[in-house]
mmCIF file of C-alpha atoms in Angstrom:
data_model
loop_
_atom_site.group_PDB
_atom_site.id
_atom_site.type_symbol
_atom_site.label_atom_id
_atom_site.label_comp_id
_atom_site.label_asym_id
_atom_site.label_seq_id
_atom_site.Cartn_x
_atom_site.Cartn_y
_atom_site.Cartn_z
ATOM 1 C CA UNK A 1238 12.037 -17.959 -4.485
ATOM 2 C CA UNK A 1239 13.759 -15.171 -2.627
ATOM 3 C CA UNK A 1240 11.782 -12.496 -0.812
ATOM 4 C CA UNK A 1241 12.486 -8.785 -0.716
ATOM 5 C CA UNK A 1242 11.594 -6.013 1.684
ATOM 6 C CA UNK A 1243 9.732 -3.076 0.180
ATOM 7 C CA UNK A 1244 8.037 0.114 1.289
ATOM 8 C CA UNK A 1245 4.747 0.900 -0.424
ATOM 9 C CA UNK A 1246 3.771 4.554 -0.118
ATOM 10 C CA UNK A 1247 0.086 5.298 -0.606
ATOM 11 C CA UNK A 1248 -1.775 8.602 -0.832
ATOM 12 C CA UNK A 1249 -5.551 8.329 -0.660
ATOM 13 C CA UNK A 1250 -7.357 11.319 -2.176
ATOM 14 C CA UNK A 1251 -10.833 9.713 -2.337
ATOM 15 C CA UNK A 1252 -11.866 8.688 1.184
ATOM 16 C CA UNK A 1253 -14.731 6.606 -0.178
ATOM 17 C CA UNK A 1254 -12.121 4.146 -1.476
ATOM 18 C CA UNK A 1255 -10.566 3.402 1.933
ATOM 19 C CA UNK A 1256 -12.721 0.311 2.480
ATOM 20 C CA UNK A 1257 -11.621 -1.192 -0.853
ATOM 21 C CA UNK A 1258 -7.980 -0.377 -0.058
ATOM 22 C CA UNK A 1259 -8.223 -2.035 3.359
ATOM 23 C CA UNK A 1260 -9.820 -5.114 1.806
ATOM 24 C CA UNK A 1261 -6.846 -5.556 -0.544
ATOM 25 C CA UNK A 1262 -4.360 -5.004 2.286
ATOM 26 C CA UNK A 1263 -6.192 -7.639 4.326
ATOM 27 C CA UNK A 1264 -5.772 -10.131 1.450
ATOM 28 C CA UNK A 1265 -2.000 -9.557 1.572
ATOM 29 C CA UNK A 1266 -1.793 -9.369 5.366
ATOM 30 C CA UNK A 1267 0.591 -12.312 5.617
ATOM 31 C CA UNK A 1268 3.275 -10.256 3.849
ATOM 32 C CA UNK A 1269 2.833 -7.011 5.798
ATOM 33 C CA UNK A 1270 5.518 -6.300 8.391
ATOM 34 C CA UNK A 1271 4.092 -2.950 9.477
ATOM 35 C CA UNK A 1272 1.678 -0.210 8.561
ATOM 36 C CA UNK A 1273 1.429 3.460 9.463
ATOM 37 C CA UNK A 1274 -1.389 5.774 8.434
ATOM 38 C CA UNK A 1275 -1.520 9.531 8.790
ATOM 39 C CA UNK A 1276 -4.681 11.513 8.120
ATOM 40 C CA UNK A 1277 -3.916 14.961 6.728
ATOM 41 C CA UNK A 1278 -7.222 16.638 7.466
ATOM 42 C CA UNK A 1279 -6.257 20.050 6.081
ATOM 43 C CA UNK A 1280 -5.860 18.515 2.609
ATOM 44 C CA UNK A 1281 -8.531 15.812 3.085
ATOM 45 C CA UNK A 1282 -6.088 13.017 2.216
ATOM 46 C CA UNK A 1283 -4.543 10.060 4.011
ATOM 47 C CA UNK A 1284 -0.919 8.997 3.738
ATOM 48 C CA UNK A 1285 -0.195 5.322 4.378
ATOM 49 C CA UNK A 1286 3.139 3.493 4.530
ATOM 50 C CA UNK A 1287 3.163 -0.295 4.232
ATOM 51 C CA UNK A 1288 6.324 -2.350 4.762
ATOM 52 C CA UNK A 1289 6.186 -5.809 3.189
ATOM 53 C CA UNK A 1290 8.410 -8.873 2.860
ATOM 54 C CA UNK A 1291 7.426 -10.964 -0.148
ATOM 55 C CA UNK A 1292 8.535 -12.185 -3.555
ATOM 56 C CA UNK A 1293 8.932 -9.417 -6.108
ATOM 57 C CA UNK A 1294 5.918 -10.550 -8.142
ATOM 58 C CA UNK A 1295 3.701 -10.475 -5.050
ATOM 59 C CA UNK A 1296 4.822 -6.949 -4.156
ATOM 60 C CA UNK A 1297 4.226 -5.763 -7.725
ATOM 61 C CA UNK A 1298 0.781 -7.344 -7.809
ATOM 62 C CA UNK A 1299 -0.195 -5.743 -4.501
ATOM 63 C CA UNK A 1300 1.045 -2.316 -5.579
ATOM 64 C CA UNK A 1301 -0.717 -2.702 -8.925
ATOM 65 C CA UNK A 1302 -4.049 -3.593 -7.318
ATOM 66 C CA UNK A 1303 -3.781 -0.636 -4.959
ATOM 67 C CA UNK A 1304 -2.818 1.720 -7.784
ATOM 68 C CA UNK A 1305 -5.889 0.714 -9.792
ATOM 69 C CA UNK A 1306 -8.225 2.082 -7.102
ATOM 70 C CA UNK A 1307 -9.743 5.424 -8.101
ATOM 71 C CA UNK A 1308 -8.263 8.273 -6.051
ATOM 72 C CA UNK A 1309 -5.294 6.238 -4.774
ATOM 73 C CA UNK A 1310 -1.651 6.944 -5.740
ATOM 74 C CA UNK A 1311 1.044 4.331 -5.049
ATOM 75 C CA UNK A 1312 4.840 4.207 -5.230
ATOM 76 C CA UNK A 1313 7.064 1.287 -4.219
ATOM 77 C CA UNK A 1314 10.667 1.300 -3.022
ATOM 78 C CA UNK A 1315 12.576 -2.010 -2.888
ATOM 79 C CA UNK A 1316 15.496 -2.878 -0.644
ATOM 80 C CA UNK A 1317 18.684 -3.937 -2.411
ATOM 81 C CA UNK A 1318 18.987 -7.062 -0.265
#
């Protein structure tokens, strides 16, 4: 199957969930091209960008698992290629 590049944007509002989030990202580490995290201390949130290259179903599953974590908001943008 064909792979796609996607950007997964994550906002973590519950810092106690970071360990669970990192565990899921570790499971999908083979698909991750890059990751950038920015702590926004004034608002007590973290903003994380994950760039992945995987089949569409894999990207959707990853985003779904992340979105099911309490206090974590996720949005995914897919490349057209």
